Every structure is written in C-alpha cells, then in structure tokens.
CSV table of C-alpha atoms (C1' of nucleotides) in Angstrom, one decimal:
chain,number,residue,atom,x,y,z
A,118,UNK,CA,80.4,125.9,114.4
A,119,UNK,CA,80.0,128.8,116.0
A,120,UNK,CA,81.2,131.3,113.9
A,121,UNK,CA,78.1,132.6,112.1
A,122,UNK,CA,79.1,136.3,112.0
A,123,UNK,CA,81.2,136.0,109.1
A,124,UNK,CA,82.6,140.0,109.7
A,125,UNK,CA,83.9,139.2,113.5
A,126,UNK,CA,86.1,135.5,112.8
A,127,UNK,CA,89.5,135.1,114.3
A,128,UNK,CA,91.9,134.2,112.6
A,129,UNK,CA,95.5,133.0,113.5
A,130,UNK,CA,97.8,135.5,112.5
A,131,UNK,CA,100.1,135.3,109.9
A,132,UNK,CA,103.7,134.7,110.2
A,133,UNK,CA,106.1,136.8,111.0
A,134,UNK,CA,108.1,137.1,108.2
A,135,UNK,CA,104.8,137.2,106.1
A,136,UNK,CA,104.0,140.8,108.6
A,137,UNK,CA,107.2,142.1,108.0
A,138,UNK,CA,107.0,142.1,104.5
A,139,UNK,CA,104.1,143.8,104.9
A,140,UNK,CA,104.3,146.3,106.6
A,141,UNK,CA,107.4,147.8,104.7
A,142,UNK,CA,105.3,147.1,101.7
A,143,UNK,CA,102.6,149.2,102.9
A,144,UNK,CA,103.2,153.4,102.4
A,145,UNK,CA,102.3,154.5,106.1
A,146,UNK,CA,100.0,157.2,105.6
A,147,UNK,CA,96.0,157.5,106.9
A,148,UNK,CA,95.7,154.4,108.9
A,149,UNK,CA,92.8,154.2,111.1
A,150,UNK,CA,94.0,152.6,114.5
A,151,UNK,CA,90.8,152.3,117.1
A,152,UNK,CA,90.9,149.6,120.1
A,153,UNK,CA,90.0,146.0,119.2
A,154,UNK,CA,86.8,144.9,120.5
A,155,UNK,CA,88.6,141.9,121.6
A,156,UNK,CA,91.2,142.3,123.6
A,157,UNK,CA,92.3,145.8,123.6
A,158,UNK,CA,94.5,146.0,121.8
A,159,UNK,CA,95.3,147.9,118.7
A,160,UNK,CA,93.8,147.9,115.1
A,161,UNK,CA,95.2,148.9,112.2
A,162,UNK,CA,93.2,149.3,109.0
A,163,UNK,CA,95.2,147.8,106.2
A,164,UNK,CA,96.6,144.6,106.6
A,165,UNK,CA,97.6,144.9,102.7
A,166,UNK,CA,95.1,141.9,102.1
A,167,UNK,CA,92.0,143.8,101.8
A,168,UNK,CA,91.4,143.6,105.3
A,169,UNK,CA,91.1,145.3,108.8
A,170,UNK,CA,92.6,143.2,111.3
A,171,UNK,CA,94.0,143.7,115.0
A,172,UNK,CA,97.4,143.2,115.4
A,173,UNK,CA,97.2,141.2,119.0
A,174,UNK,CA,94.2,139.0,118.9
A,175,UNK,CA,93.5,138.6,115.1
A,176,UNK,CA,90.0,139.9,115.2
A,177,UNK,CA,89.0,140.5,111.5
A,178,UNK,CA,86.7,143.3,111.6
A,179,UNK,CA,86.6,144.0,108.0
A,180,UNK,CA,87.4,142.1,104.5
A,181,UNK,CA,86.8,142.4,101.0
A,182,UNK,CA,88.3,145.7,100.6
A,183,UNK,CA,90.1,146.5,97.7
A,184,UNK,CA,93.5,144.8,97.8
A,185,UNK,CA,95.9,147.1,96.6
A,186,UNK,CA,99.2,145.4,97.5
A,187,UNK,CA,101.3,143.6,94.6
A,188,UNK,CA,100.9,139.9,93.8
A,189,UNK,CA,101.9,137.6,96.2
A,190,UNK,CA,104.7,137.9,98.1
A,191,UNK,CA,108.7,139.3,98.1
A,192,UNK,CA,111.5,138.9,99.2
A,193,UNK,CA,113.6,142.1,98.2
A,194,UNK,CA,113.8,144.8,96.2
A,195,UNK,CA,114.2,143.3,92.6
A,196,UNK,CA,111.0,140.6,93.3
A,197,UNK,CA,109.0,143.1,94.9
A,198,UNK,CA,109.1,145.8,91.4
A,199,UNK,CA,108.5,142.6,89.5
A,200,UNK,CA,105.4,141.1,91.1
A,201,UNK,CA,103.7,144.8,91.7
A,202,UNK,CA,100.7,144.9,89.7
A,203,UNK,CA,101.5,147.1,86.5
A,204,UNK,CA,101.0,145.7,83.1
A,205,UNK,CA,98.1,144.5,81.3
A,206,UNK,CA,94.5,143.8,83.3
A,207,UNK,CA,94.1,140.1,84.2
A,208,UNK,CA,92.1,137.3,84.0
A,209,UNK,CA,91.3,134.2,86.6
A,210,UNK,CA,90.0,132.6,83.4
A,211,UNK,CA,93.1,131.5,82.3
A,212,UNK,CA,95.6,129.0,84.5
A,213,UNK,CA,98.2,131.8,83.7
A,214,UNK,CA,95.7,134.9,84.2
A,215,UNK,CA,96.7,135.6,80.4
A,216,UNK,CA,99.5,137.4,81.0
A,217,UNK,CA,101.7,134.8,78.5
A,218,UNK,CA,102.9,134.7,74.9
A,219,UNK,CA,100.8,133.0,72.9
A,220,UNK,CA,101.7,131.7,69.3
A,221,UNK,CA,99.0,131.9,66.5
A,222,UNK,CA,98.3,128.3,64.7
A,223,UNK,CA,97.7,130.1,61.3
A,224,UNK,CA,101.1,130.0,59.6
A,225,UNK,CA,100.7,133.6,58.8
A,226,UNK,CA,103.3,136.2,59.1
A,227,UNK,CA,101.8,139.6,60.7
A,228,UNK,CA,100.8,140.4,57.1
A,229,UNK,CA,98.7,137.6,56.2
A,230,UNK,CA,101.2,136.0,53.8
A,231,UNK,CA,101.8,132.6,54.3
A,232,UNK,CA,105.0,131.3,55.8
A,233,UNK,CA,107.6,129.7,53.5
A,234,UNK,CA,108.3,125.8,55.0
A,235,UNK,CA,111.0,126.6,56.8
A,236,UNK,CA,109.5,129.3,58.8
A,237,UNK,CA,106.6,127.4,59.6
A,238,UNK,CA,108.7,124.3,60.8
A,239,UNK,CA,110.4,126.9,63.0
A,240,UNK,CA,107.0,127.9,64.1
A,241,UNK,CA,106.0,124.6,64.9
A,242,UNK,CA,108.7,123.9,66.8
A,243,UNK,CA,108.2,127.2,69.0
A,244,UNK,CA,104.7,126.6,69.7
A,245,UNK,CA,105.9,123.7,71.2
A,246,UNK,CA,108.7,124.8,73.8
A,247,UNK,CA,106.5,127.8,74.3
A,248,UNK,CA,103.4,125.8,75.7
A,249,UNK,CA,106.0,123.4,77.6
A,250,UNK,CA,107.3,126.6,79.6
A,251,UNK,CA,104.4,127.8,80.0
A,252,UNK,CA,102.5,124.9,81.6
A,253,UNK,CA,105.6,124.6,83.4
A,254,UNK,CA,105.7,128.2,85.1
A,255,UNK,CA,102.3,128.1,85.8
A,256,UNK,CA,102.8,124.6,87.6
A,257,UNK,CA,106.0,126.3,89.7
A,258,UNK,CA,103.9,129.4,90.8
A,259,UNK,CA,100.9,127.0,92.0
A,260,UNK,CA,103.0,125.3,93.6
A,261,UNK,CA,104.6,127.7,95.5
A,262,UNK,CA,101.5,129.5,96.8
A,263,UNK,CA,100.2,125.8,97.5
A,264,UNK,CA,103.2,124.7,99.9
A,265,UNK,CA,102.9,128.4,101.6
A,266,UNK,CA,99.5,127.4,102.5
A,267,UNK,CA,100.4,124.2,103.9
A,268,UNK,CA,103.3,126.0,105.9
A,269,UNK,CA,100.5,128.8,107.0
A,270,UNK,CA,98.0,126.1,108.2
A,271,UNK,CA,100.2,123.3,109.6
A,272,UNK,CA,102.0,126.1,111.9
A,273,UNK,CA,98.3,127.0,112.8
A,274,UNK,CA,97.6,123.6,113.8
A,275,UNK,CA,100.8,123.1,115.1
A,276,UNK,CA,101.7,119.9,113.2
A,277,UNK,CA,105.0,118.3,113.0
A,278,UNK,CA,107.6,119.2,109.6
A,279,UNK,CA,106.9,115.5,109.0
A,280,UNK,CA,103.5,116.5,108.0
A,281,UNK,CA,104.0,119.4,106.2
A,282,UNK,CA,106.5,117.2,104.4
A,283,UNK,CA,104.0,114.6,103.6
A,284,UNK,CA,101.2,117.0,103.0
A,285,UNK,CA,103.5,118.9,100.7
A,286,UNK,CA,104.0,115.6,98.7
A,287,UNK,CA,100.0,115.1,98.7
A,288,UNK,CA,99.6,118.0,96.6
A,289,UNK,CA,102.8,117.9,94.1
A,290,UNK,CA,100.9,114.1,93.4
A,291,UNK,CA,98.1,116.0,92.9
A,292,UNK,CA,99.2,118.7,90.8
A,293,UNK,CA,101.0,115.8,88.6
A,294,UNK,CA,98.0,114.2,88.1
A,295,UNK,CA,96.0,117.3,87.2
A,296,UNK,CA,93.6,117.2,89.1
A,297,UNK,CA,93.7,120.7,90.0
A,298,UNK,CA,91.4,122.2,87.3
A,299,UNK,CA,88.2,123.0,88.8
A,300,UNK,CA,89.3,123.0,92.1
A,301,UNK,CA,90.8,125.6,94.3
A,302,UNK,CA,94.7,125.8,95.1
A,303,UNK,CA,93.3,126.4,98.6
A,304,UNK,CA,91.2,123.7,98.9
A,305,UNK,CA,93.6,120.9,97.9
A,306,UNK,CA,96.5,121.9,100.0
A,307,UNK,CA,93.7,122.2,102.7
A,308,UNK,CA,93.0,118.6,101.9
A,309,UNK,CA,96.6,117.6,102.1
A,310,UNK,CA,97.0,118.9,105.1
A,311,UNK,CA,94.3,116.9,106.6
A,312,UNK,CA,95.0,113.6,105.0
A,313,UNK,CA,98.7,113.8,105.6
A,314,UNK,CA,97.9,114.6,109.7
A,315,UNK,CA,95.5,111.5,109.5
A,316,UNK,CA,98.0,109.8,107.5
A,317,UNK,CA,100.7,110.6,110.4
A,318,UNK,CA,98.5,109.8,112.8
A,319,UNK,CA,98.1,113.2,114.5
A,320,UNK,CA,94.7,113.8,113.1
A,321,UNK,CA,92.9,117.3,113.6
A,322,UNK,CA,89.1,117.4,113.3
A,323,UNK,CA,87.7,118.4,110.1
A,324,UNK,CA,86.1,121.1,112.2
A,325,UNK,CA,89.9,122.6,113.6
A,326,UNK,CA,91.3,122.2,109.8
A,327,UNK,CA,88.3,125.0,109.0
A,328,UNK,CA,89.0,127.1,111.0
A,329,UNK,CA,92.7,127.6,109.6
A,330,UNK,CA,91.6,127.5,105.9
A,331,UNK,CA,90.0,130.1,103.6
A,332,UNK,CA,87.9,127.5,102.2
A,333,UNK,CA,84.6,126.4,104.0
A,334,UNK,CA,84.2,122.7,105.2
A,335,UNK,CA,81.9,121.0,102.8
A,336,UNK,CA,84.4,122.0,100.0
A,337,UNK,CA,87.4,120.6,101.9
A,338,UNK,CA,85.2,117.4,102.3
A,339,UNK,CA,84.9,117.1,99.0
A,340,UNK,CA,88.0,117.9,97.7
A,341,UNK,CA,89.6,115.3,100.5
A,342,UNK,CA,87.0,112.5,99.1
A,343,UNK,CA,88.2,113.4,95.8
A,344,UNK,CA,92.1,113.6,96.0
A,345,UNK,CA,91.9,110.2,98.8
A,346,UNK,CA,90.2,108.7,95.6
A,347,UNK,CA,92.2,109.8,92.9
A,348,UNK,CA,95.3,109.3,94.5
A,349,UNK,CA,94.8,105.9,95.7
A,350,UNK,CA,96.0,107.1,99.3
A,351,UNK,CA,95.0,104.6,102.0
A,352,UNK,CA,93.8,106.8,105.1
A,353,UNK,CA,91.8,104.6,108.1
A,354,UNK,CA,89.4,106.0,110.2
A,355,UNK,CA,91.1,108.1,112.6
A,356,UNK,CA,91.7,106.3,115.8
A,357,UNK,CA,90.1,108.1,118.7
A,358,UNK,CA,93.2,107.3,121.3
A,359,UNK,CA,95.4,109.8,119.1
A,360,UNK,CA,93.4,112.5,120.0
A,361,UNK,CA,93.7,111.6,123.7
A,362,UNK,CA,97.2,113.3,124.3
A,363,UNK,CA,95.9,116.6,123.1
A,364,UNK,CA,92.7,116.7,124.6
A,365,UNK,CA,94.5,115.1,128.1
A,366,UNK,CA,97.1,117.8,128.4
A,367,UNK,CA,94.6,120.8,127.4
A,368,UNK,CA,92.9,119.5,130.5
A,369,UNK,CA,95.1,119.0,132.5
A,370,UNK,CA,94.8,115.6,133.5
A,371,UNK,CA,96.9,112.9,135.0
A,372,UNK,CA,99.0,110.6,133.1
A,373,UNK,CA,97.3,108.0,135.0
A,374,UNK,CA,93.8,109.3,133.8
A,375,UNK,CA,95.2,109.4,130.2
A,376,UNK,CA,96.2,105.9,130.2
A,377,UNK,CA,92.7,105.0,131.4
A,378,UNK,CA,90.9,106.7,128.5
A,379,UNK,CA,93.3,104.7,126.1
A,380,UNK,CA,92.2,101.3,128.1
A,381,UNK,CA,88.2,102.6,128.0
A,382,UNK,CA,88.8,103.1,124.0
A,383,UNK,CA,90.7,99.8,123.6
A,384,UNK,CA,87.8,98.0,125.4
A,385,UNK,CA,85.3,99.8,123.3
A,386,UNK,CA,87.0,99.3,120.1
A,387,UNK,CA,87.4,95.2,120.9
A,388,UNK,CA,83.5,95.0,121.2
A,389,UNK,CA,82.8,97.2,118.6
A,390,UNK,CA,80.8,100.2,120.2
A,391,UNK,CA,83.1,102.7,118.5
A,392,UNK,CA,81.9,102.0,114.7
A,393,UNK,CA,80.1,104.8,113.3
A,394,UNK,CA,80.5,107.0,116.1
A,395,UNK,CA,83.0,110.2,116.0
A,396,UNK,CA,86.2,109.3,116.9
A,397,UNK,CA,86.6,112.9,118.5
A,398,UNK,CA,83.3,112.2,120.7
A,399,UNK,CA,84.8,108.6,121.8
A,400,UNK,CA,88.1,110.2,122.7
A,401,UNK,CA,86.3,113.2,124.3
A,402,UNK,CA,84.1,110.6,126.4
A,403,UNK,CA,86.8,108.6,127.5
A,404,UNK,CA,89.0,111.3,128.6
A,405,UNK,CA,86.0,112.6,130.6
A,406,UNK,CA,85.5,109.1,131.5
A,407,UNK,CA,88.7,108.5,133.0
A,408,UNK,CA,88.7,112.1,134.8
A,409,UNK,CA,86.1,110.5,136.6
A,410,UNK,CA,87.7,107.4,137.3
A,411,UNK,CA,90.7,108.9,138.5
A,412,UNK,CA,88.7,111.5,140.8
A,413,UNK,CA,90.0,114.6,138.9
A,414,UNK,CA,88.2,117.0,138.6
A,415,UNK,CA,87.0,118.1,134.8
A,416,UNK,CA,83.5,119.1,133.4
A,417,UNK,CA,81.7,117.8,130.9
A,418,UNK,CA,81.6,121.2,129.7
A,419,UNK,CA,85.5,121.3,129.7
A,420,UNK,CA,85.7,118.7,128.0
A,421,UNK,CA,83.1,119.6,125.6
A,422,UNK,CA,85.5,122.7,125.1
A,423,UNK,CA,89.0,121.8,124.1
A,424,UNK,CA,87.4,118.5,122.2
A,425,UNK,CA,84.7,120.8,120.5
A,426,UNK,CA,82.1,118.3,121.0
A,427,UNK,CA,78.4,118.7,122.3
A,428,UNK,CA,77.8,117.8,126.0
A,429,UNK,CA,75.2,115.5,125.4
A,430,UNK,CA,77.2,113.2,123.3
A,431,UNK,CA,79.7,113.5,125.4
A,432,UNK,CA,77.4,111.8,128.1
A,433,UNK,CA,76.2,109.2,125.6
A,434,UNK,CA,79.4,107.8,124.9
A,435,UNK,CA,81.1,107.7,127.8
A,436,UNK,CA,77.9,105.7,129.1
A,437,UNK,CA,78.8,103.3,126.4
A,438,UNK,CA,82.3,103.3,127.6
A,439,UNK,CA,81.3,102.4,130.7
A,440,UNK,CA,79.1,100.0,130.0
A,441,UNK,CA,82.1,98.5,127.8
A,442,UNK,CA,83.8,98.2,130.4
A,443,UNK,CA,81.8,96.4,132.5
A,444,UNK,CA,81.0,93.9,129.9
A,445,UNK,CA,84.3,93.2,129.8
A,446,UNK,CA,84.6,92.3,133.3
A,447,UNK,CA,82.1,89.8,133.5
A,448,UNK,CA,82.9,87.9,130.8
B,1222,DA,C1',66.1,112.7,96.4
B,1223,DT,C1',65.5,109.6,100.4
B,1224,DG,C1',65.7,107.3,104.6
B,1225,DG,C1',68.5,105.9,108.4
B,1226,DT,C1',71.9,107.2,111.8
B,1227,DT,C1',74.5,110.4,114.6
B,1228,DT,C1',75.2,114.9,116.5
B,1229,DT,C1',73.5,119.2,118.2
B,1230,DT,C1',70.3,122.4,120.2
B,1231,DA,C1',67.3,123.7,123.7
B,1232,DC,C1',64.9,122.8,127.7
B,1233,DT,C1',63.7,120.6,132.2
B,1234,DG,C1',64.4,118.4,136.7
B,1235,DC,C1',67.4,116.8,140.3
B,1236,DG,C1',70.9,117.0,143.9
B,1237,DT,C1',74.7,119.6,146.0
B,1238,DC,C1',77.6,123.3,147.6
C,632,DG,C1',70.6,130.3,143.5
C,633,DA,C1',74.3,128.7,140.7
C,634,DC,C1',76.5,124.7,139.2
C,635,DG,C1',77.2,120.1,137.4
C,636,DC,C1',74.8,116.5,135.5
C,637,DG,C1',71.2,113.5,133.4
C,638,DG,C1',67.5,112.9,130.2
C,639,DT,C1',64.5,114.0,126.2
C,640,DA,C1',62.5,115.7,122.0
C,641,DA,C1',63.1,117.9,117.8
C,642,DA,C1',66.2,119.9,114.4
C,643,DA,C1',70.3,119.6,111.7
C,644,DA,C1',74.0,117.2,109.7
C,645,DC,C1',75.8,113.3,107.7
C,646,DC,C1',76.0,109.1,104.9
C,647,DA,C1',74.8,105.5,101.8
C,648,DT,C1',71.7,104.3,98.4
DNA sequence: ATGGTTTTTACTGCGTC
DNA sequence: GACGCGGTAAAAACCAT
C-alpha cells in the first residue's frame, strides 16, 4: 500500500448522477476554489460529504468536516424535503437511528390506568405489525444504501452487471440471514463485491477492492471470511491465468505473449509450484515471463506496476516458471 | 500468542546503452 | 551515469495452530 497519507488518497469519483444531485443540492455561496495539487485542475470545497475534493483528478484534500447535506440521496423535489435532516437528533445505536414508533409493553393507557381486555388485545396485536414494519423498513433502507455501494465500487473496478448482480444477491443472503449486526453495511457489500468477482471468475486483488471501499482491508478480510462461512458460498482460490488478460492488455503485450503466460501457469499449476504462492505474483511473473519469451519489451518494474506486486517476487516466480517449464521438457 | 511461510523493503553489484 | 536486472538480508504481513 502505498497510501499512508491518509489526507492526500484518490479516490475514483462518484457518479454522475450522484454529482448532479449534488451540486443542485448544495446553496452556491463561499466556496473556496484553489488549483489541485494534482493535476491542475480545479477544487471546490464542499463536496456535500464533508469533504474537499477536486473535481478532475479526485484528490481528497480534506474530510471529516461537518456534513451538512440531508440523508442520503434524492431524486426530486418531494424525496429531497423528506430526507433533509429536521426532526428529532439521532442515534447510530439503534438499527433505525430511533427515529420509529415504539409501543409500550405495559398495558397502560397514558394515565396509568390499566387497559380493559379488549384494548389490550388491540394493543397486542399493534405491537406486532408495528415491529414487523419496522424491521422491514429498516431492512429496505439497508438495502438500498448496500446495492448503491456495490453499483459505486463495481463501476470503479469496472466489473461486469453480472457481478453486481451476483454480488447484489450476496448481500440480500446476507441481510436474510442477519448477519449484519455488528458489522458494517460497507463492509459486507465490500465483501460481496469481492466474492461475487472471484465467484465470476474476474477476480480483483484484495488490494484493488481497498482502494474503492471506505472500509480498510483487514476488515473486508474478515468480513469476506465470515459471510464465505456463513453463507456456505463455495469460492476456489483465484486462478492466476484470469488475471492474465488484464494485466496483458495494460501492458501492451502480444496475444501471442499472453497465450504463453497461460501455458507457463498451466505447467506450473500441473507440478504444483503455484500452491501457496499469490496468484497475482504467478500471473504477474508469467506475463513478464512470456514478454520475455516473446522478445517484447516490458520491465519488471512495469509489470510490477499494473499487477501491484513487488519486483523481487516478481523475479522469484517467474524463475520458478521457468524452471517449470523446463522440467517439463525433459521429462 | 507462536512459529513457519511468503512478500516487501532496501541496498548492492553487474552489464549495457 | 542511468537503467534494467539479479541477489540478499531483514522486516513485515499472513496463515494455521
């Protein structure tokens, strides 16, 4: 990682419909607009999120301001009034931030006097419908900020719809099965995302699913471990030849080099070098590997880059490779 | 918590353009 | 002399126990 200025992290920017809404939101007055450090262009302080972001490049240059803008998102005129934040002061403590009815168990009137049978069967039978709804409602909002995530972080990744589909799916399994308290809304869809793009077999690095989330890696790690668990969801070790493509045509590379990687990985994977290495270092390697073969030119450095993978293992596997390969041959 | 394995970081030496 | 590459040692991260 090399993020360890938390104050200067890119981020991707959000989508456009999300800006839009926005910046009509937002009451244009006092801005503070300098040049991003970045790449020129402009910044504007707001952002409506609590922070100070440039407009071309997504440099964050300042968070945890005080976010002022109303709950969520919306869509017009009639949502927007609803979800601004007026009413009675909130708490996270409670799944519905106590803003619902609740229904005293005493079978009191507001007097103190007991309640005649009928009145308290009727009471019974509100209590009832009344904590359906509301687990209900509560359920339908969590979802709804969960499958925006998805949308937010698969675009960012640049994963299929079958993915978001399947990641989407992920977390309404999860939800059902409750196993949302005591974790974050972010870091399960986070999770989902990941499993369902190693599910689909376009897998992205733990490393490039942090750095689209809000949440940090050892907490999507453990919330992955824990939903594959609970879920029962059977996910392999991610084959190293599906990162190939990516890392192939970030390179620029031949197709001819990129069908010698898969061979090198194949070979490797038959005489069982590969287990317990990274699958991203093995792909990495063999890509490298097969630049060489194929007399392009690349860099172990390049390669290092797009793959995001140190040099040095780089050269230790693709030794391996080779040495795989030859193997092979002789026997 | 611990120990074993893998990956990363940092540094050095070698050959080539 | 900068660049690409190789190797090494030590630190850090990761994993199973």
């Amino acid at each position: 990682m090399k993020d360890t200025d938390t104050r200067t992290r890119t981020r991707p920017r959000p989508a456009a419909s999300e800006r839009e809404n926005e910046s009509e939101t937002e009451t244009t007055d006092e801005r503070d607009v300098l040049d991003c450090p970045e790449c020129g262009g402009k910044i504007v302080a707001d952002s409506g999120h609590g922070e100070t972001v440039c407009s071309d490049c997504g440099l964050v240059v300042a968070e945890n301001e005080i976010d002022r803008g109303p709950e969520w998102r919306a869509f017009d005129s009639r949502e927007k009034s609803q979800k601004s934040r007026v009413g009675a002061p909130t708490t996270k403590m409670m799944h519905d931030k106590g803003l619902s009815t609740n229904i005293d168990w005493r079978d009191k009137d507001a007097y103190g006097r007991s309640l005649g049978s009928r009145q308290r069967a009727k009471m019974q039978r509100l209590r009832k419908w009344n904590e359906r709804f509301r687990t209900r409602d509560s359920k339908d909002r969590n979802l709804k900020q969960a499958l925006g995530e998805i949308d937010r972080m698969a675009s960012a990744l640049g994963l299929p719809e079958t993915v978001r589909e399947t990641a989407s799916v992920i977390y309404r399994r999860a939800l059902d099965e409750n196993l949302l308290p005591g974790r974050s809304i972010e870091g399960v869809s986070t999770s989902a995302v990941y499993a369902a793009a190693r599910q689909a077999g376009v897998p992205r690095s733990l490393d490039e699913i942090t750095d689209v989330s809000r949440v940090e890696k050892s907490e999507i790690a453990r919330t992955y471990r824990y939903v594959v668990r609970e879920l029962g969801l059977e996910i392999q070790p991610a084959d190293p030849e599906s990162y190939v493509p990516r890392f192939a045509s970030a390179l620029d590379v031949s197709d001819e080099a990129e069908g010698r990687a898969r061979q090198l990985l194949r070979n490797a994977k038959e005489q069982g070098v590969h287990s317990g290495k990274s699958p991203v270092g093995l792909a990495a390697a063999a890509v490298y590997a097969a630049a060489l073969l194929t007399n392009e030119k690349t860099t172990q450095a390049a390669v290092s880059e797009v793959a995001d993978i140190s040099e040095v293992t780089i050269r230790n596997r693709y030794h391996e490779l080779l040495e795989a390969e030859q193997d092979l041959q002789l026997a």
